[in-house]
Amino acid sequence: MTPTRAALPVASAFGVDIGGSGIKGAPVDLATGRLAKGRERIATPQPATPAAVAATVAELLGRFEVPEGTPVGVTFPAVVHHGVARSAANVDSSWIGTSIEDVVGSALGRPVHAVNDADAAGYAEVRYGAAAGTRGVVLVVTLGTGIGTALIADGRLVPSFELGHLEIDGVDAETRASSAAREREGLSWQEWAERLQRYFGVLEDLLSPDLFVVGGGVSKQADQFLPLLDLRAPIVPARLRNAAGIVGAAALAARAAGKAVTA
Ligand code: BGC
């Protein structure tokens, strides 16, 4: 790949993945997209208010030596518009309107770059994982408590595509097709796949992606449900598994800081 900026000697960044049940983080080697050290995890405080979450991120970072100037990225499971949380489908509603970058940045005493969790995972899959090298439109869909989506066109992330909340058959898609919906309703793989077929079929009709990548914890069991889907585009499991959020957050923070080694 062609460097878009002069590569700086700093080739690592720190990623933090803020989720509903855990906050995970690790330094990331930006050349390979691998974790440079084993990740640490701390349970998400409840209630997950901005101050409590920020303090937990600070505790987590405190477990590593993170040299000054290292880009730090955090994911957040909601709409993140220029660092500010704009929705709260599955997080404490006090986040709406809060600048994640300000709250977490002041707890850490260093600048922080905040991005949507699916955007981070999607960027990581395109840069280092299942969609590496794919030209055209890649749609990464994370199936978890909610449904997160990331749209990447020719390697460029188009942020904040909230396609998990498409209204399909009169309901918010994630309430029927998320992994949590499968567990909540005790659906068989076949029953869940029928809902996924409807969901991915609508996505395909709207966006005609060249590739679908499916992430989220359930992607470990992709062979149980992906073969049941019938779509025009190939659909493959994510490759970075539970590191995708950390890796994407770190890579996007480095890119924002102008330290990305490649585009
Ligand atoms: C949120 C998205 C998020 C997804 C996965 C959805 O409910 O609206 O912003 O990416 O869950 O966490």
Short mmCIF file of C-alpha atoms and ligand atoms in Angstrom, two decimals:
data_model
loop_
_atom_site.label_atom_id
_atom_site.label_comp_id
_atom_site.label_asym_id
_atom_site.label_seq_id
_atom_site.Cartn_x
_atom_site.Cartn_y
_atom_site.Cartn_z
CA MET A 1 0.00 0.00 0.00
CA THR A 2 1.14 3.55 -0.67
CA PRO A 3 1.84 5.69 2.39
CA THR A 4 -0.43 8.74 2.32
CA ARG A 5 1.60 10.61 4.91
CA ALA A 6 5.18 10.49 5.95
CA ALA A 7 5.33 7.48 8.23
CA LEU A 8 6.36 8.50 11.71
CA PRO A 9 8.43 6.21 13.89
CA VAL A 10 5.37 5.81 16.15
CA ALA A 11 3.74 2.69 14.78
CA SER A 12 1.44 1.89 17.62
CA ALA A 13 -1.68 3.34 19.15
CA PHE A 14 -3.93 2.41 22.05
CA GLY A 15 -7.48 1.17 21.53
CA VAL A 16 -10.31 0.96 24.04
CA ASP A 17 -13.60 -0.80 23.31
CA ILE A 18 -16.42 0.47 25.53
CA GLY A 19 -19.23 -2.07 25.61
CA GLY A 20 -22.36 -2.60 27.67
CA SER A 21 -20.78 -5.29 29.84
CA GLY A 22 -17.02 -4.75 29.54
CA ILE A 23 -14.42 -2.11 28.78
CA LYS A 24 -11.42 -3.63 27.02
CA GLY A 25 -8.17 -2.13 25.86
CA ALA A 26 -4.69 -2.85 24.54
CA PRO A 27 -1.89 -1.26 22.55
CA VAL A 28 -2.07 -2.08 18.86
CA ASP A 29 0.73 -2.57 16.35
CA LEU A 30 -0.52 -0.49 13.42
CA ALA A 31 1.61 -2.28 10.84
CA THR A 32 -0.01 -5.65 11.50
CA GLY A 33 -3.26 -4.79 13.28
CA ARG A 34 -2.30 -7.14 16.11
CA LEU A 35 -2.48 -6.40 19.81
CA ALA A 36 1.02 -5.46 20.95
CA LYS A 37 0.25 -6.71 24.50
CA GLY A 38 -2.52 -8.86 25.97
CA ARG A 39 -5.73 -6.92 26.41
CA GLU A 40 -7.15 -5.95 29.79
CA ARG A 41 -10.86 -5.97 30.60
CA ILE A 42 -12.81 -4.25 33.38
CA ALA A 43 -16.56 -4.72 33.86
CA THR A 44 -18.56 -1.70 32.72
CA PRO A 45 -19.73 0.21 35.81
CA GLN A 46 -23.47 0.26 36.41
CA PRO A 47 -25.06 2.67 35.91
CA ALA A 48 -22.72 3.39 33.01
CA THR A 49 -22.77 7.16 33.41
CA PRO A 50 -20.18 9.29 31.59
CA ALA A 51 -18.14 9.97 34.76
CA ALA A 52 -18.12 6.31 35.85
CA VAL A 53 -17.16 5.04 32.39
CA ALA A 54 -14.43 7.67 31.99
CA ALA A 55 -12.94 6.69 35.37
CA THR A 56 -12.94 3.03 34.31
CA VAL A 57 -11.17 3.85 31.04
CA ALA A 58 -8.55 5.74 33.08
CA GLU A 59 -8.11 2.73 35.38
CA LEU A 60 -7.68 0.48 32.35
CA LEU A 61 -5.09 2.70 30.70
CA GLY A 62 -3.27 2.89 34.03
CA ARG A 63 -2.54 -0.84 33.69
CA PHE A 64 -0.30 -0.14 30.69
CA GLU A 65 2.63 2.09 30.00
CA VAL A 66 1.31 4.33 27.26
CA PRO A 67 3.99 6.82 26.19
CA GLU A 68 2.95 10.44 25.85
CA GLY A 69 1.88 11.25 22.30
CA THR A 70 0.49 7.76 21.64
CA PRO A 71 -2.87 8.14 19.88
CA VAL A 72 -5.72 6.82 22.04
CA GLY A 73 -9.00 5.76 20.46
CA VAL A 74 -12.21 4.68 22.17
CA THR A 75 -15.29 3.04 20.72
CA PHE A 76 -18.79 3.77 21.90
CA PRO A 77 -21.93 1.73 21.17
CA ALA A 78 -24.06 4.62 19.88
CA VAL A 79 -24.01 7.35 17.25
CA VAL A 80 -20.76 9.29 17.65
CA HIS A 81 -20.75 12.52 15.72
CA HIS A 82 -17.47 14.42 15.91
CA GLY A 83 -16.75 12.89 19.30
CA VAL A 84 -20.20 13.53 20.77
CA ALA A 85 -22.70 10.76 21.63
CA ARG A 86 -25.94 11.38 19.79
CA SER A 87 -28.00 8.32 20.67
CA ALA A 88 -28.29 5.77 23.45
CA ALA A 89 -30.14 2.67 22.22
CA ASN A 90 -28.23 0.36 24.56
CA VAL A 91 -26.35 2.71 26.90
CA ASP A 92 -27.22 5.10 29.73
CA SER A 93 -29.31 7.93 28.30
CA SER A 94 -27.23 10.53 30.15
CA TRP A 95 -24.67 10.11 27.37
CA ILE A 96 -26.82 11.82 24.76
CA GLY A 97 -25.20 15.15 23.91
CA THR A 98 -22.06 14.31 25.93
CA SER A 99 -18.67 14.77 24.32
CA ILE A 100 -17.02 11.39 24.82
CA GLU A 101 -13.74 12.95 23.79
CA ASP A 102 -13.98 15.65 26.49
CA VAL A 103 -15.18 13.41 29.34
CA VAL A 104 -12.77 10.55 28.69
CA GLY A 105 -9.99 12.92 27.62
CA SER A 106 -10.11 14.83 30.90
CA ALA A 107 -10.16 11.61 32.95
CA LEU A 108 -7.04 10.47 31.07
CA GLY A 109 -5.37 13.86 30.88
CA ARG A 110 -4.65 13.28 27.20
CA PRO A 111 -6.50 13.65 23.90
CA VAL A 112 -8.87 10.87 22.91
CA HIS A 113 -10.52 10.08 19.58
CA ALA A 114 -14.02 8.58 19.91
CA VAL A 115 -15.80 6.54 17.24
CA ASN A 116 -18.86 4.33 16.92
CA ASP A 117 -18.12 0.69 17.84
CA ALA A 118 -19.22 -0.77 14.50
CA ASP A 119 -17.28 1.86 12.58
CA ALA A 120 -14.16 0.82 14.50
CA ALA A 121 -14.76 -2.89 13.93
CA GLY A 122 -15.55 -2.29 10.27
CA TYR A 123 -12.46 -0.21 9.67
CA ALA A 124 -10.33 -2.87 11.35
CA GLU A 125 -11.79 -5.65 9.18
CA VAL A 126 -11.16 -3.66 6.00
CA ARG A 127 -7.67 -2.68 6.95
CA TYR A 128 -6.43 -5.89 8.56
CA GLY A 129 -9.14 -8.55 8.47
CA ALA A 130 -11.81 -10.31 6.43
CA ALA A 131 -12.22 -7.48 3.89
CA ALA A 132 -8.57 -6.49 3.50
CA GLY A 133 -7.87 -5.59 -0.11
CA THR A 134 -11.56 -5.62 -1.17
CA ARG A 135 -12.41 -2.88 -3.64
CA GLY A 136 -15.90 -1.46 -3.85
CA VAL A 137 -18.48 -1.33 -1.08
CA VAL A 138 -18.09 -3.41 2.06
CA LEU A 139 -20.84 -3.52 4.63
CA VAL A 140 -19.76 -4.77 8.04
CA VAL A 141 -22.63 -5.79 10.32
CA THR A 142 -22.06 -6.58 14.00
CA LEU A 143 -24.68 -8.78 15.60
CA GLY A 144 -24.70 -8.36 19.38
CA THR A 145 -26.96 -6.65 21.91
CA GLY A 146 -27.81 -4.29 19.08
CA ILE A 147 -26.95 -4.32 15.39
CA GLY A 148 -24.07 -2.09 14.36
CA THR A 149 -23.17 -1.33 10.76
CA ALA A 150 -20.17 0.18 9.01
CA LEU A 151 -20.01 1.16 5.36
CA ILE A 152 -16.60 1.25 3.73
CA ALA A 153 -16.21 2.26 0.09
CA ASP A 154 -12.87 1.58 -1.59
CA GLY A 155 -11.21 1.46 1.83
CA ARG A 156 -12.78 4.71 3.12
CA LEU A 157 -15.12 4.57 6.05
CA VAL A 158 -18.36 6.52 5.68
CA PRO A 159 -19.09 7.06 9.39
CA SER A 160 -22.34 6.75 11.34
CA PHE A 161 -24.37 4.45 9.12
CA GLU A 162 -27.00 3.31 11.63
CA LEU A 163 -28.56 0.58 9.57
CA GLY A 164 -29.31 -1.55 12.63
CA HIS A 165 -32.28 0.70 13.22
CA LEU A 166 -33.82 0.37 9.78
CA GLU A 167 -37.53 -0.07 10.21
CA ILE A 168 -38.45 -3.36 8.55
CA ASP A 169 -41.96 -4.84 8.65
CA GLY A 170 -42.90 -2.08 11.07
CA VAL A 171 -40.18 -2.71 13.67
CA ASP A 172 -36.66 -1.54 14.45
CA ALA A 173 -34.53 -4.24 12.77
CA GLU A 174 -32.24 -4.84 15.75
CA THR A 175 -35.17 -5.78 17.99
CA ARG A 176 -35.83 -8.80 15.72
CA ALA A 177 -32.50 -9.73 14.22
CA SER A 178 -29.77 -8.97 16.78
CA SER A 179 -27.97 -11.77 18.55
CA ALA A 180 -29.69 -10.64 21.76
CA ALA A 181 -33.09 -11.13 20.08
CA ARG A 182 -32.11 -14.71 19.19
CA GLU A 183 -31.18 -15.43 22.81
CA ARG A 184 -34.11 -13.55 24.32
CA GLU A 185 -36.64 -15.42 22.19
CA GLY A 186 -34.83 -18.77 22.22
CA LEU A 187 -34.76 -18.91 18.40
CA SER A 188 -33.21 -21.88 16.60
CA TRP A 189 -30.44 -21.05 14.11
CA GLN A 190 -32.92 -21.67 11.30
CA GLU A 191 -35.51 -19.31 12.81
CA TRP A 192 -32.92 -16.62 13.38
CA ALA A 193 -31.51 -17.10 9.87
CA GLU A 194 -34.97 -16.39 8.44
CA ARG A 195 -34.94 -13.02 10.21
CA LEU A 196 -31.37 -12.38 9.09
CA GLN A 197 -32.35 -13.24 5.52
CA ARG A 198 -35.03 -10.56 5.61
CA TYR A 199 -32.64 -8.04 7.17
CA PHE A 200 -29.65 -8.67 4.89
CA GLY A 201 -31.99 -8.85 1.88
CA VAL A 202 -33.20 -5.32 2.59
CA LEU A 203 -29.61 -4.11 3.07
CA GLU A 204 -28.63 -5.70 -0.21
CA ASP A 205 -31.57 -4.16 -2.09
CA LEU A 206 -30.69 -0.72 -0.71
CA LEU A 207 -26.89 -0.75 -0.99
CA SER A 208 -25.74 -3.57 -3.29
CA PRO A 209 -22.49 -4.11 -1.38
CA ASP A 210 -19.69 -6.17 -2.91
CA LEU A 211 -19.08 -7.96 0.37
CA PHE A 212 -20.83 -8.43 3.71
CA VAL A 213 -18.72 -9.08 6.80
CA VAL A 214 -20.52 -10.30 9.92
CA GLY A 215 -19.01 -9.50 13.33
CA GLY A 216 -20.07 -9.64 16.96
CA GLY A 217 -19.50 -12.49 19.39
CA VAL A 218 -21.89 -14.79 17.52
CA SER A 219 -19.68 -14.64 14.41
CA LYS A 220 -17.62 -17.39 16.13
CA GLN A 221 -20.54 -19.66 15.23
CA ALA A 222 -20.93 -18.28 11.72
CA ASP A 223 -21.10 -21.78 10.22
CA GLN A 224 -24.43 -22.28 12.02
CA PHE A 225 -26.21 -19.45 10.22
CA LEU A 226 -24.26 -17.86 7.36
CA PRO A 227 -24.70 -20.93 5.07
CA LEU A 228 -28.47 -20.55 5.52
CA LEU A 229 -28.48 -17.10 3.92
CA ASP A 230 -29.07 -16.55 0.24
CA LEU A 231 -27.66 -13.22 -0.97
CA ARG A 232 -26.06 -12.02 -4.17
CA ALA A 233 -22.94 -10.71 -2.44
CA PRO A 234 -20.57 -13.00 -0.54
CA ILE A 235 -21.08 -12.93 3.22
CA VAL A 236 -18.16 -13.89 5.47
CA PRO A 237 -17.41 -13.87 9.21
CA ALA A 238 -15.24 -11.13 10.69
CA ARG A 239 -11.67 -12.21 11.28
CA LEU A 240 -10.46 -10.00 14.12
CA ARG A 241 -13.09 -11.34 16.48
CA ASN A 242 -13.22 -9.58 19.83
CA ALA A 243 -10.12 -7.48 19.06
CA ALA A 244 -11.80 -5.63 16.16
CA GLY A 245 -13.10 -2.71 18.24
CA ILE A 246 -9.75 -2.17 19.97
CA VAL A 247 -7.80 -2.41 16.71
CA GLY A 248 -10.17 -0.12 14.80
CA ALA A 249 -10.28 2.47 17.59
CA ALA A 250 -6.49 2.57 17.70
CA ALA A 251 -6.10 2.75 13.91
CA LEU A 252 -8.70 5.49 13.55
CA ALA A 253 -7.12 7.48 16.40
CA ALA A 254 -3.75 7.22 14.69
CA ARG A 255 -5.29 8.30 11.41
CA ALA A 256 -6.94 11.28 13.11
CA ALA A 257 -3.62 12.22 14.69
CA GLY A 258 -1.92 12.02 11.30
CA LYS A 259 0.23 9.09 12.34
CA ALA A 260 -1.34 6.37 10.25
CA VAL A 261 1.29 4.38 8.43
CA THR A 262 -1.10 3.53 5.60
CA ALA A 263 -4.52 4.81 4.50
C1 BGC B 1 -26.45 1.47 18.14
C2 BGC B 1 -25.25 1.58 17.24
C3 BGC B 1 -24.22 0.54 17.66
C4 BGC B 1 -24.84 -0.83 17.70
C5 BGC B 1 -23.87 -1.89 18.17
C6 BGC B 1 -26.99 0.05 18.10
O1 BGC B 1 -28.09 -0.05 18.94
O2 BGC B 1 -27.47 2.35 17.69
O3 BGC B 1 -24.71 2.88 17.31
O4 BGC B 1 -23.16 0.57 16.74
O5 BGC B 1 -25.97 -0.84 18.53
O6 BGC B 1 -23.42 -1.63 19.47
#
